[in-house]
């Protein structure tokens, strides 16, 4: 029996297992997943926990209940991949062989990369919301906080869900307004980017929203170190920003097992063909989701689109056919703007977010690059879609893996 080994039972790995189980003969192919975690998290939900919109129990389920039946789950930590002999070595001493390897090890925050970030003040006055623990700690802090300098800080790109820092700013504005202390809170967004976002047209719209909501933005800030005791962050040019609460998005890195395997770049992301999702290290190794170095957003929607295309390419690889270079970097993201509204962006490698309607031209119902209440409900219903459609390897009706130009004002 031939073997497919999937490293990681998070979003991308689980979707791939679900897709492949529907395509491959279980009498011919054995699918095994490796992950040491006990819990599968709906990571987009971490954004909402600090503001009481979601409770901690709303964003997690046991991993065993998420993976498809007849998929073998090995609960262990990965030591390294030996690509030359088609084996994965586990930290418990066991070895797993494979015919096809899918790397879905994701990414993690690395606060230790910035001096002073992770220390005595971590999860006391310096917080993250990219982890379950961080978002829960921040929620507890905000329950009793009465105001001051509230700084949201982005360390460097790439990060998981590039729109999340902006959403956090907007939701903070709404949260403090509802709490009746907005006039006592100075919100500042500190970013190494030259504007609000990585895409020029979207950055202009989002920058306008920051100004409208009286959220300060400090661009081109490359953090050098943080002083928790004085409540200051410093950049390499000597500029400093004071804070009472710092909500930071640390450096994001790929899994350490990638570094030990000699397969990653400087941030442990795996060099990957951006259109076929085949690794550049060996033809029987494929990469998906946050683990790749492709120039697409590290977001759940991207992993979803990648999974549909990668499944077909793995079938072609098995059949010894040429792979199709079909992944175009498609990303589709709702951006919460607070007060029950959101906007939607849809883009790929070559096309920036533009105005229009999605998914149907003229009628939408979702508005592109513009606020609406229905966009907010699209964001909120996505949790149900995640658990019941995406993880189970089902397609979202009327949404294609490649970006559609229908309904978009491209000029």
Coordinates of N, CA and C in Angstrom, one line a residue, residues 6 11-21 31 102 104 288 303 306-308 310-312 314 391:
X6 N 0.9 13.5 5.9 CA 0.6 15.0 6.1 C 1.1 15.4 7.4
X11 N -5.6 23.7 9.9 CA -6.5 24.1 8.8 C -6.1 23.4 7.5
X12 N -4.9 23.7 7.0 CA -4.5 23.2 5.7 C -4.4 21.7 5.6
X13 N -3.8 21.1 6.7 CA -3.6 19.6 6.7 C -4.9 18.9 6.8
X14 N -5.8 19.4 7.6 CA -7.1 18.7 7.7 C -7.9 18.8 6.4
X15 N -7.9 20.0 5.7 CA -8.6 20.1 4.5 C -8.0 19.1 3.4
X16 N -6.6 19.0 3.4 CA -6.0 18.1 2.4 C -6.4 16.7 2.7
X17 N -6.4 16.3 3.9 CA -6.8 14.9 4.3 C -8.3 14.6 3.8
X18 N -9.2 15.6 4.0 CA -10.6 15.5 3.6 C -10.7 15.4 2.1
X19 N -10.0 16.2 1.4 CA -10.1 16.2 -0.1 C -9.5 14.8 -0.6
X20 N -8.4 14.4 -0.1 CA -7.7 13.2 -0.6 C -8.5 11.9 -0.3
X21 N -9.2 11.9 0.9 CA -10.0 10.7 1.2 C -11.1 10.5 0.2
X31 N -3.5 7.2 4.3 CA -3.2 8.6 4.6 C -3.0 8.7 6.1
X102 N 3.1 15.8 2.4 CA 2.5 17.1 2.3 C 2.9 17.9 3.6
X104 N 2.2 20.7 6.0 CA 1.2 21.7 6.4 C 1.4 22.1 7.9
X288 N 1.5 23.4 1.6 CA 0.3 24.1 1.6 C 0.1 25.0 2.8
X303 N -5.5 28.8 2.0 CA -5.3 27.4 2.2 C -6.5 26.6 1.6
X306 N -5.9 26.7 -2.1 CA -4.8 25.9 -2.4 C -5.1 24.4 -2.4
X307 N -5.9 24.0 -1.4 CA -6.3 22.6 -1.2 C -7.0 22.0 -2.4
X308 N -7.9 22.8 -3.0 CA -8.6 22.3 -4.1 C -7.7 22.0 -5.3
X310 N -4.2 21.7 -5.1 CA -3.2 20.8 -4.7 C -3.7 19.3 -4.8
X311 N -4.9 19.1 -4.4 CA -5.5 17.8 -4.5 C -5.5 17.3 -5.9
X312 N -5.9 18.1 -6.9 CA -5.8 17.7 -8.3 C -4.4 17.5 -8.8
X314 N -1.8 16.5 -6.9 CA -1.3 15.2 -6.3 C -1.9 14.0 -7.1
X391 N -13.3 22.4 6.5 CA -12.5 21.3 7.1 C -12.9 19.9 6.5

